[in-house]
Coordinates of C-alpha atoms in Angstrom, one line a residue:
M34 CA 16.5 -27.7 -69.1
Q35 CA 16.7 -28.9 -65.7
E36 CA 17.1 -32.5 -65.3
A37 CA 17.4 -32.7 -61.7
E38 CA 15.7 -30.4 -59.4
T39 CA 16.8 -30.4 -55.8
S40 CA 15.1 -29.2 -52.5
I41 CA 16.8 -28.5 -49.0
P42 CA 15.2 -31.3 -47.5
N43 CA 16.5 -34.1 -50.0
C44 CA 19.8 -32.1 -50.1
I45 CA 20.1 -33.6 -45.8
P46 CA 21.8 -36.9 -45.7
R47 CA 19.4 -39.5 -44.7
K48 CA 21.3 -41.2 -42.9
T49 CA 25.2 -40.6 -41.9
V50 CA 27.6 -43.5 -41.3
K51 CA 30.8 -43.1 -38.6
Y52 CA 34.1 -44.6 -39.6
Q53 CA 34.3 -48.2 -39.7
N54 CA 37.5 -49.9 -39.9
G55 CA 35.8 -53.3 -40.7
N56 CA 34.5 -52.2 -43.9
I57 CA 36.9 -50.0 -45.6
K58 CA 40.4 -51.5 -46.6
T59 CA 43.5 -48.9 -46.4
F60 CA 46.7 -48.2 -48.6
M61 CA 49.0 -46.4 -46.8
K62 CA 52.7 -47.0 -46.9
H63 CA 55.3 -44.7 -45.0
G64 CA 57.4 -41.7 -46.7
L65 CA 54.9 -42.0 -49.3
S66 CA 52.3 -38.9 -49.6
N67 CA 49.6 -37.3 -51.7
F68 CA 47.8 -40.1 -53.2
S69 CA 45.9 -37.9 -55.8
T70 CA 45.5 -39.4 -59.1
L71 CA 44.2 -43.0 -59.5
L72 CA 44.0 -45.1 -62.8
V73 CA 41.6 -48.4 -62.7
N74 CA 42.6 -51.0 -65.2
E75 CA 39.3 -53.5 -64.9
E76 CA 41.6 -55.8 -67.5
T77 CA 44.2 -56.4 -65.1
G78 CA 42.8 -55.9 -61.9
T79 CA 45.0 -53.5 -60.9
L80 CA 44.3 -49.6 -59.4
F81 CA 47.1 -47.4 -59.9
V82 CA 48.2 -44.1 -58.1
G83 CA 49.8 -41.6 -58.6
A84 CA 51.8 -40.2 -55.1
R85 CA 54.7 -38.0 -54.8
D86 CA 57.8 -39.9 -56.2
A87 CA 56.3 -42.9 -57.0
V88 CA 53.7 -44.9 -58.8
L89 CA 51.8 -47.8 -57.4
A90 CA 50.0 -50.9 -58.4
L91 CA 47.3 -51.9 -56.2
D92 CA 45.0 -55.0 -56.0
L93 CA 41.8 -53.9 -57.5
E94 CA 39.9 -56.2 -55.2
D95 CA 41.8 -56.0 -52.2
I96 CA 44.2 -52.4 -52.5
S97 CA 45.8 -53.2 -49.2
I98 CA 48.3 -55.9 -51.4
E99 CA 50.7 -53.6 -53.5
K100 CA 51.6 -55.6 -56.4
G101 CA 53.9 -53.3 -58.0
S102 CA 56.1 -49.6 -57.6
V103 CA 58.2 -47.3 -59.5
Y104 CA 60.1 -44.3 -58.0
W105 CA 60.4 -41.6 -59.9
F106 CA 62.3 -38.7 -58.2
S107 CA 63.2 -35.5 -59.5
S108 CA 67.3 -34.8 -59.7
Q109 CA 69.2 -32.6 -57.0
D110 CA 69.8 -29.8 -60.0
R111 CA 66.0 -29.7 -60.8
Q112 CA 65.1 -29.2 -56.9
Q113 CA 68.1 -27.0 -56.4
D114 CA 66.9 -24.8 -59.3
C115 CA 63.3 -25.3 -58.2
I116 CA 64.2 -23.6 -54.7
R117 CA 66.3 -21.1 -56.1
R118 CA 63.4 -19.8 -58.0
G119 CA 61.7 -19.1 -55.1
K120 CA 59.7 -22.7 -54.4
G121 CA 59.7 -24.2 -51.2
K122 CA 61.4 -27.8 -50.7
V123 CA 58.2 -29.9 -50.0
E124 CA 56.6 -28.0 -54.1
C125 CA 60.1 -29.0 -55.7
Q126 CA 59.4 -33.4 -55.8
N127 CA 58.1 -35.1 -58.8
Y128 CA 54.4 -35.0 -57.9
I129 CA 52.5 -37.9 -60.4
L130 CA 49.2 -36.1 -61.9
L131 CA 48.8 -37.9 -65.3
L132 CA 48.1 -41.8 -65.3
H133 CA 46.9 -43.0 -68.9
K134 CA 46.7 -46.7 -70.1
I135 CA 48.0 -47.2 -73.3
N136 CA 47.5 -50.8 -73.0
D137 CA 47.1 -53.9 -70.5
T138 CA 51.1 -53.1 -69.9
N139 CA 52.4 -49.5 -70.8
L140 CA 50.9 -46.5 -69.0
Y141 CA 51.8 -42.9 -70.3
V142 CA 52.9 -41.4 -66.6
C143 CA 53.6 -37.3 -66.2
G144 CA 55.1 -35.8 -62.9
T145 CA 55.9 -32.0 -62.1
N146 CA 59.4 -33.0 -61.8
A147 CA 60.3 -29.8 -59.6
F148 CA 58.4 -27.2 -61.6
H149 CA 59.7 -28.8 -64.8
P150 CA 57.3 -31.0 -66.0
A151 CA 58.4 -34.4 -67.5
C152 CA 56.7 -37.6 -69.0
D153 CA 57.6 -40.8 -69.7
Y154 CA 56.3 -44.1 -70.2
M155 CA 56.0 -47.3 -67.9
V156 CA 55.9 -50.8 -68.7
F157 CA 54.2 -52.8 -66.0
N158 CA 53.4 -56.9 -65.8
S159 CA 53.6 -59.4 -63.8
T160 CA 57.1 -60.0 -63.3
D161 CA 58.0 -56.1 -63.4
A162 CA 57.3 -52.8 -63.5
H163 CA 59.6 -49.7 -64.4
L164 CA 60.1 -46.7 -66.9
Q165 CA 61.3 -46.8 -70.4
G166 CA 63.8 -43.9 -69.4
K167 CA 62.3 -41.6 -72.3
A168 CA 61.3 -38.6 -69.9
E169 CA 60.5 -35.3 -72.4
D170 CA 59.9 -31.8 -71.3
S171 CA 56.0 -31.7 -70.9
K172 CA 55.4 -28.3 -70.1
G173 CA 51.2 -27.9 -71.6
K174 CA 50.6 -31.0 -70.8
C175 CA 51.0 -31.6 -67.0
P176 CA 51.1 -29.0 -64.3
F177 CA 54.0 -27.5 -63.0
E178 CA 52.4 -27.3 -59.2
P179 CA 51.0 -30.3 -57.2
T180 CA 48.3 -27.8 -56.2
L181 CA 47.2 -26.3 -59.8
K182 CA 43.8 -28.3 -60.8
Y183 CA 43.7 -29.5 -64.4
A184 CA 42.6 -32.2 -66.9
S185 CA 43.8 -34.9 -69.0
L186 CA 42.4 -37.5 -71.6
L187 CA 44.2 -39.7 -73.8
V188 CA 42.7 -40.7 -76.9
D189 CA 43.6 -42.7 -79.8
G190 CA 47.1 -41.6 -79.0
E191 CA 46.7 -38.4 -78.8
L192 CA 47.2 -36.8 -75.7
Y193 CA 44.7 -33.8 -74.7
S194 CA 45.3 -31.5 -71.9
A195 CA 44.1 -28.4 -69.7
T196 CA 46.2 -26.8 -67.4
S197 CA 49.1 -24.1 -67.6
N198 CA 51.9 -23.4 -69.9
N199 CA 54.7 -22.0 -68.0
F200 CA 56.3 -21.5 -64.6
L201 CA 54.1 -18.8 -62.8
G202 CA 50.7 -20.1 -64.1
T203 CA 49.9 -17.3 -66.9
E204 CA 49.2 -19.1 -69.6
P205 CA 46.3 -21.5 -69.5
I206 CA 46.3 -23.9 -72.4
I207 CA 44.0 -26.0 -73.9
R208 CA 46.4 -28.9 -75.7
R209 CA 46.5 -31.7 -78.2
S210 CA 50.2 -33.6 -78.3
L211 CA 52.1 -36.7 -79.3
R212 CA 50.8 -36.5 -82.8
N213 CA 48.8 -33.7 -84.1
H214 CA 49.7 -31.1 -82.3
L215 CA 47.0 -27.6 -81.4
R216 CA 46.7 -25.6 -78.6
T217 CA 44.3 -22.3 -77.7
D218 CA 44.9 -18.8 -78.4
F219 CA 47.0 -17.3 -75.3
K220 CA 43.9 -14.4 -75.2
T221 CA 41.7 -13.9 -72.5
S222 CA 38.8 -14.4 -74.8
W223 CA 39.3 -17.6 -75.0
L224 CA 40.4 -18.6 -71.2
N225 CA 40.7 -15.9 -68.7
E226 CA 42.3 -17.5 -65.5
P227 CA 40.4 -20.8 -65.8
S228 CA 40.5 -23.3 -62.7
F229 CA 40.3 -26.6 -65.1
V230 CA 37.8 -29.2 -63.8
H231 CA 37.6 -32.2 -66.3
M232 CA 37.9 -33.7 -69.7
D233 CA 35.9 -36.1 -71.6
I234 CA 34.7 -37.5 -75.0
V235 CA 31.2 -37.9 -76.2
K236 CA 31.3 -40.2 -79.7
E237 CA 28.8 -37.8 -81.8
S238 CA 30.4 -39.4 -84.7
E239 CA 28.4 -42.7 -84.2
S240 CA 25.5 -43.0 -86.2
N241 CA 25.4 -39.5 -87.1
P242 CA 23.2 -38.4 -89.9
D243 CA 24.9 -35.4 -90.4
G244 CA 28.3 -36.8 -90.4
D245 CA 29.5 -34.9 -87.5
D246 CA 32.5 -35.4 -85.5
D247 CA 33.7 -36.8 -82.1
K248 CA 34.0 -33.9 -79.3
M249 CA 36.1 -33.3 -76.1
Y250 CA 34.5 -31.4 -73.6
V251 CA 36.5 -29.4 -71.1
F252 CA 34.3 -28.2 -67.7
F253 CA 36.3 -25.3 -65.7
T254 CA 35.5 -22.4 -64.0
E255 CA 37.3 -18.7 -64.8
T256 CA 37.0 -15.0 -64.5
A257 CA 34.1 -13.8 -66.5
V258 CA 34.5 -11.5 -69.7
E259 CA 30.9 -10.9 -70.3
F260 CA 30.3 -9.2 -67.1
E261 CA 31.5 -5.7 -65.4
F262 CA 31.7 -5.7 -62.1
Y263 CA 33.4 -4.4 -58.7
D264 CA 35.1 -7.6 -58.0
K265 CA 35.9 -11.0 -60.0
P266 CA 33.5 -13.2 -60.9
L267 CA 33.9 -16.5 -61.4
V268 CA 31.3 -18.8 -64.4
S269 CA 31.4 -22.0 -65.1
R270 CA 32.1 -23.2 -68.3
I271 CA 32.0 -26.0 -70.9
A272 CA 34.1 -25.5 -73.9
R273 CA 34.4 -28.3 -77.0
V274 CA 36.7 -29.0 -79.6
C275 CA 36.4 -31.7 -82.3
K276 CA 38.7 -34.5 -82.7
G277 CA 39.8 -34.1 -86.4
D278 CA 40.2 -30.5 -86.4
L279 CA 43.6 -29.9 -87.8
G280 CA 43.9 -26.4 -87.7
G281 CA 43.9 -23.5 -89.9
K282 CA 46.4 -22.9 -93.5
R283 CA 47.2 -19.4 -92.4
I284 CA 44.8 -17.7 -89.6
L285 CA 45.0 -20.5 -86.4
Q286 CA 47.9 -22.3 -87.9
K287 CA 48.7 -25.2 -84.7
R288 CA 45.6 -23.5 -83.2
W289 CA 42.3 -24.8 -82.4
T290 CA 39.5 -24.3 -85.3
T291 CA 36.8 -25.6 -83.5
F292 CA 37.1 -24.8 -79.8
L293 CA 33.8 -22.6 -78.6
K294 CA 32.5 -22.4 -74.9
S295 CA 29.4 -21.6 -73.4
R296 CA 28.4 -20.4 -69.5
L297 CA 26.8 -23.3 -67.2
V298 CA 24.0 -22.1 -64.8
C299 CA 23.5 -24.1 -61.6
S300 CA 21.0 -22.5 -59.5
V301 CA 17.9 -22.4 -56.9
P302 CA 16.0 -19.2 -57.8
E303 CA 13.7 -19.5 -55.3
L304 CA 16.5 -19.4 -52.3
N305 CA 18.6 -16.9 -54.8
F306 CA 20.9 -19.1 -54.9
Q307 CA 23.9 -18.9 -57.6
F308 CA 26.2 -21.9 -57.9
N309 CA 28.9 -20.7 -59.9
I310 CA 32.4 -22.5 -59.1
L311 CA 32.0 -25.9 -60.6
Q312 CA 34.3 -28.5 -58.6
D313 CA 34.0 -31.6 -60.3
V314 CA 32.2 -33.4 -63.1
F315 CA 31.0 -36.6 -64.1
L316 CA 30.0 -37.9 -67.1
L317 CA 26.6 -40.6 -67.5
K318 CA 27.5 -42.5 -71.0
R319 CA 24.3 -44.5 -72.1
A320 CA 24.4 -47.0 -75.0
D321 CA 22.9 -44.0 -77.4
W322 CA 25.4 -41.2 -76.7
Q323 CA 22.7 -38.4 -77.4
E324 CA 21.1 -39.5 -73.9
T325 CA 24.3 -38.3 -72.7
I326 CA 24.3 -36.7 -68.9
F327 CA 27.2 -34.5 -67.6
Y328 CA 26.3 -34.1 -63.5
G329 CA 28.3 -31.0 -62.2
I330 CA 29.2 -30.5 -58.4
F331 CA 29.1 -26.5 -57.8
T332 CA 29.6 -24.1 -55.1
Q333 CA 29.3 -20.6 -54.4
Q334 CA 31.5 -17.8 -55.1
W335 CA 29.5 -15.3 -52.9
G336 CA 27.8 -16.7 -49.7
R337 CA 27.8 -17.0 -45.9
L338 CA 26.8 -21.3 -45.6
D339 CA 29.5 -23.8 -46.9
I340 CA 26.7 -25.6 -49.5
S341 CA 27.1 -27.1 -53.0
S342 CA 24.5 -28.4 -55.5
V343 CA 24.8 -30.9 -58.0
C344 CA 22.9 -30.4 -61.7
A345 CA 22.7 -32.2 -64.4
Y346 CA 23.1 -31.4 -68.3
S347 CA 21.8 -33.2 -71.2
M348 CA 23.8 -33.7 -74.3
E349 CA 20.5 -32.4 -76.5
T350 CA 20.8 -28.9 -74.3
I351 CA 24.4 -29.3 -74.7
Q352 CA 24.2 -29.7 -78.4
E353 CA 21.0 -27.1 -79.1
V354 CA 23.9 -24.6 -77.6
F355 CA 27.0 -25.3 -79.3
S356 CA 25.2 -26.1 -83.0
K357 CA 22.4 -23.4 -83.1
G358 CA 24.2 -20.5 -81.0
N359 CA 24.9 -16.7 -82.6
Y360 CA 28.2 -18.4 -83.1
K361 CA 28.6 -21.8 -84.6
G362 CA 31.8 -23.3 -84.4
P363 CA 33.5 -25.0 -88.0
C364 CA 32.9 -28.5 -86.9
I365 CA 33.7 -30.5 -90.4
D366 CA 29.6 -32.3 -90.8
N367 CA 28.5 -33.1 -94.1
F368 CA 26.8 -29.7 -94.6
A369 CA 30.9 -28.4 -95.0
R370 CA 31.7 -30.9 -96.8
S371 CA 29.1 -30.3 -99.3
F372 CA 30.9 -26.5 -99.5
G373 CA 34.2 -28.6 -100.4
Y374 CA 35.4 -27.8 -96.8
N375 CA 36.4 -31.5 -95.8
I376 CA 39.2 -30.5 -93.4
S377 CA 39.5 -27.8 -91.0
L378 CA 42.6 -26.6 -93.3
D379 CA 40.3 -25.9 -96.0
L380 CA 38.2 -23.4 -94.7
P381 CA 38.0 -19.7 -95.3
D382 CA 40.1 -17.1 -93.7
K383 CA 37.3 -15.3 -93.0
I384 CA 35.5 -18.4 -91.1
L385 CA 38.6 -18.8 -89.0
Q386 CA 38.8 -15.0 -88.1
F387 CA 35.1 -15.6 -86.7
A388 CA 36.0 -18.2 -84.9
R389 CA 39.1 -17.1 -83.5
D390 CA 37.6 -13.9 -82.0
H391 CA 34.1 -14.7 -80.8
P392 CA 34.6 -18.5 -78.7
L393 CA 32.1 -17.9 -76.3
M394 CA 28.6 -18.8 -77.6
D395 CA 25.5 -16.3 -76.6
N396 CA 23.5 -18.5 -74.8
V397 CA 23.8 -20.6 -72.0
V398 CA 24.0 -24.6 -70.6
N399 CA 20.9 -24.6 -68.3
P400 CA 20.8 -27.6 -66.2
V401 CA 18.9 -30.4 -65.4
G402 CA 33.0 -34.6 -53.0
T403 CA 33.6 -33.3 -49.8
D404 CA 36.4 -31.3 -47.9
N405 CA 36.2 -33.6 -44.4
G406 CA 36.3 -37.3 -45.6
Y407 CA 32.6 -37.8 -46.2
L408 CA 30.7 -39.7 -48.8
H409 CA 27.8 -38.4 -49.9
K410 CA 25.6 -41.2 -52.2
G411 CA 23.1 -39.3 -54.5
L412 CA 19.9 -40.6 -55.8
N413 CA 18.3 -39.1 -58.9
C414 CA 14.5 -40.5 -58.5
N415 CA 12.1 -39.7 -61.1
G416 CA 13.6 -36.1 -61.9
E417 CA 14.3 -35.6 -58.2
M418 CA 17.4 -35.8 -56.1
F419 CA 18.4 -37.2 -52.9
I420 CA 20.9 -37.8 -50.4
V421 CA 20.8 -41.2 -49.6
E422 CA 23.8 -41.6 -47.2
E423 CA 26.7 -39.7 -46.3
R424 CA 29.8 -41.9 -44.8
Q425 CA 33.2 -41.3 -43.0
L426 CA 35.6 -42.4 -45.1
F427 CA 38.8 -41.4 -43.2
R428 CA 39.6 -41.8 -39.4
S429 CA 40.7 -38.3 -39.0
P430 CA 39.1 -35.4 -41.3
E431 CA 40.8 -34.9 -44.8
P432 CA 40.1 -34.3 -47.8
V433 CA 39.0 -36.4 -51.0
Q434 CA 41.5 -35.5 -53.8
S435 CA 40.5 -38.2 -56.2
L436 CA 37.4 -40.8 -56.7
K437 CA 37.8 -44.0 -59.4
L438 CA 34.8 -46.4 -59.7
S439 CA 35.2 -50.2 -60.8
S440 CA 31.5 -50.6 -61.8
R441 CA 32.7 -54.4 -62.6
K442 CA 33.7 -55.1 -58.8
G443 CA 31.0 -52.6 -57.2
L444 CA 34.0 -50.8 -55.4
L445 CA 34.8 -47.1 -55.4
Y446 CA 38.9 -46.0 -54.7
V447 CA 39.3 -42.6 -52.9
G448 CA 42.5 -40.8 -52.8
S449 CA 43.8 -38.3 -50.1
P450 CA 46.9 -36.7 -48.9
S451 CA 47.8 -39.7 -47.1
Q452 CA 46.3 -42.6 -48.3
V453 CA 44.2 -44.1 -50.4
V454 CA 40.8 -46.3 -49.5
Q455 CA 38.4 -48.7 -51.1
V456 CA 34.7 -48.8 -49.9
P457 CA 31.9 -51.4 -51.4
V458 CA 29.4 -49.2 -53.0
S459 CA 26.5 -50.6 -50.7
L460 CA 26.6 -52.4 -47.3
C461 CA 23.7 -54.3 -47.8
H462 CA 24.4 -57.0 -45.0
Q463 CA 25.1 -54.4 -42.2
Y464 CA 21.5 -54.1 -42.1
Q465 CA 19.8 -57.2 -40.3
H466 CA 15.9 -56.3 -40.3
C467 CA 13.6 -55.3 -43.4
L468 CA 12.6 -52.4 -41.3
D469 CA 16.1 -51.5 -41.1
C470 CA 16.9 -52.5 -45.1
V471 CA 13.7 -50.4 -46.3
L472 CA 14.5 -47.7 -44.2
A473 CA 18.0 -47.1 -45.4
R474 CA 16.7 -46.7 -49.1
D475 CA 19.6 -47.3 -50.6
P476 CA 18.9 -48.4 -54.6
Y477 CA 21.6 -50.7 -54.1
C478 CA 19.6 -52.5 -51.3
A479 CA 16.5 -54.8 -51.0
W480 CA 15.2 -57.1 -48.9
S481 CA 14.5 -60.6 -49.9
Q482 CA 11.8 -62.3 -48.6
A483 CA 12.9 -65.9 -49.9
S484 CA 16.6 -65.1 -47.9
A485 CA 15.4 -63.3 -44.9
A486 CA 18.2 -61.0 -45.3
C487 CA 18.9 -57.6 -47.0
V488 CA 20.6 -58.5 -50.4
P489 CA 22.3 -56.6 -53.0
V490 CA 19.7 -55.7 -56.0
A491 CA 22.6 -56.1 -58.7
K492 CA 23.3 -59.6 -58.0
Q493 CA 19.8 -61.2 -57.6
I494 CA 18.8 -63.4 -60.1
G495 CA 15.2 -64.9 -61.0
D496 CA 11.9 -63.4 -59.4
M497 CA 12.6 -60.4 -58.1
Q498 CA 9.0 -60.0 -57.3
N499 CA 9.9 -61.4 -53.8
L500 CA 12.5 -58.1 -53.3
I501 CA 10.9 -55.2 -50.9
Q502 CA 12.5 -51.9 -51.5
S503 CA 10.8 -48.0 -51.1
I504 CA 13.8 -46.0 -51.9
K505 CA 12.0 -42.7 -52.3
Y506 CA 9.4 -43.1 -49.1
G507 CA 10.9 -46.0 -47.0
D508 CA 7.3 -47.4 -46.8
V509 CA 8.1 -50.6 -44.6
S510 CA 4.4 -51.6 -44.7
K511 CA 5.3 -54.8 -47.0
C512 CA 8.0 -55.7 -44.5
P513 CA 6.5 -59.5 -43.1
S514 CA 5.8 -60.2 -39.3
L515 CA 6.8 -56.4 -37.9
G516 CA 3.6 -56.0 -35.2
N517 CA 4.8 -53.3 -33.4
N518 CA 8.0 -52.3 -35.4
V519 CA 5.5 -50.8 -38.2
G520 CA 4.6 -48.1 -35.6
R521 CA 8.1 -47.8 -34.8
G522 CA 9.4 -47.3 -38.4
R523 CA 6.3 -44.8 -38.7
K524 CA 7.5 -42.7 -36.0
R525 CA 11.4 -42.9 -37.0
I526 CA 10.2 -41.9 -40.4
K527 CA 8.3 -38.9 -38.6
R528 CA 11.2 -38.4 -36.7
E529 CA 13.3 -38.2 -39.8
N530 CA 11.0 -35.6 -41.6
K531 CA 11.1 -33.5 -38.0
E532 CA 14.9 -33.3 -37.9
I533 CA 14.8 -32.3 -41.9
A534 CA 12.3 -29.8 -41.3
I535 CA 14.2 -28.4 -38.3
K536 CA 17.0 -28.0 -40.4
R537 CA 15.3 -26.5 -43.1
D538 CA 13.9 -24.1 -40.9
Q539 CA 17.5 -22.8 -39.6
L540 CA 18.9 -22.9 -43.1
E541 CA 16.7 -20.7 -44.4
R542 CA 16.6 -18.3 -41.3
S543 CA 20.9 -18.0 -41.9
F544 CA 19.7 -15.7 -45.1

C-alpha cells in the first residue's frame, strides 16, 4: 500500500539556501577525520561522535564546545599485520563505527582496529572519560573496514548487528551477541552479498491480543536470488527476527529460527522508474506501534539520471506480509503456545527445517540524503510528498555520512569526512515579512499577526488562530497590509511553478 506518492514537480526543492556561516555551528579538529558515527544523549546534553582513532563528546546545544575525548589507536603490530595483508596505511587505523548507550555514564564502543574489530566499554562523566581496557575480539559485531555498510542496535543488554564476519567480507551475518548468541546461516538464500542499511526494533508485544513478540527489522540491499538476469539485479529487503528467539534444539542450533525477509518495492510506474537500491531508512514511531511507518530513501541500479525516491511502508502492510505470506515464520505467540511451543527450542525439526530452507517471503512489501552536502527537508502533506527546502551544509561539497536528530532541542547533527555540523530544523527568524514566511511553506514556521514576525509553530502557546500558514499552496492572501505585495506574491508563485514545469519537461524529455 502506498502511503505517500511523489510527482516530478514535488521532487524539485521549492527553496535553495546557500551556505550561511551564521546559521550553522561546526566542529573540526586538526588530525581527526571520518566523523561518521553519531549518538545523541538527550539526558546528559551530549553528542557523542565516533571518528578515526577517537570518540568525542560535544555539547548538544553548541557542538563547537568539546566536553571530552578518548583516543583509541590500533597497536603498531596490528597496523603492520594489516598492511602485510594488502591493506593501505589509511585503512589500517581504528575507525569508531559503533556507539551504543548503556546508561548515562557508560557506552559500548566498537572500532575496525586495523581490520581486527574490537569492542570496549567507555566511561564518561563530568570529570572523566576513558576506556575500561576490556577490548575483545568483535568480528561479526563491527565491520572490518570503514567503508563497509552495516547496522547495529543495543536492546536490553543484547547487541544486534548486521555486518561481515571475515576479513574478505564474504561472510555476511546478522548476529545477536553479549548474552544469548544467535546468527544467520551462511547460505545465499539467507543473505546474498548484502549491503546493510538500518536496523530497528518495533515493540509488537505491547497490548498485543495475540501475545506476539517484539521484532528486530533489518533493511538491506542484496543480489536477487529469485530473478534470472544477464547482470546481477539488486533488490531491497526488509528482514525480521523475533527478540525472544533462542535458536533450535537440533536443527538451527545457535541460528535464528524466526529469520524471514521480503522484497521492498519502490517505483514510479507511470515513468517506468524502479528504485531498487536502498540508501537509508527512518522509523517514525507512534504511541501505538501498529501506526509505525518506515521511510526509505532509494536510488536506481540502472538509469541515466541521478535521482532518488522516498517511499513509506506502514506497519500494517509489513505485518500482513510476514504473518500471512506463504512462508510463515515460527514466531512464538499464543497460537504456538496452545500447542505447547513456549520457546523456539520447543519447535519440532520439521518446522525448523522449513524455516531454514525458506527465508524469503512470497509476497513483497509495497510502499506507501545527498552526496554533495545538501540537506533536503521533505513533507508528507495529506498523502502527497513535497521537498520544501534544500540547504547547503558545508562550505565545500562533502558527502553526508550520518544524520541524527534531537527532537527535544530541535537540532539536526550531520557527520561528514572532515567535520560535524549542527543546524536548527527551522530558521523562521530569517523571514522578515509575512509574504516570505508563508511562501517558504516551511511546516515549522508561521506568520504571527500578534507579534508581526515569522515564528516557530512548536513554541507558540495560546490562540493559534492568529498564525498564518499555507504549506501546500503558499497562499499569501491572508497576509495583512500587503497591497502590491499580493500581486508580487502571485507572480512569484507563477514563476516558481514555471521553473518546476521547465525542469519537469527537461526530466521527461531525457527519457
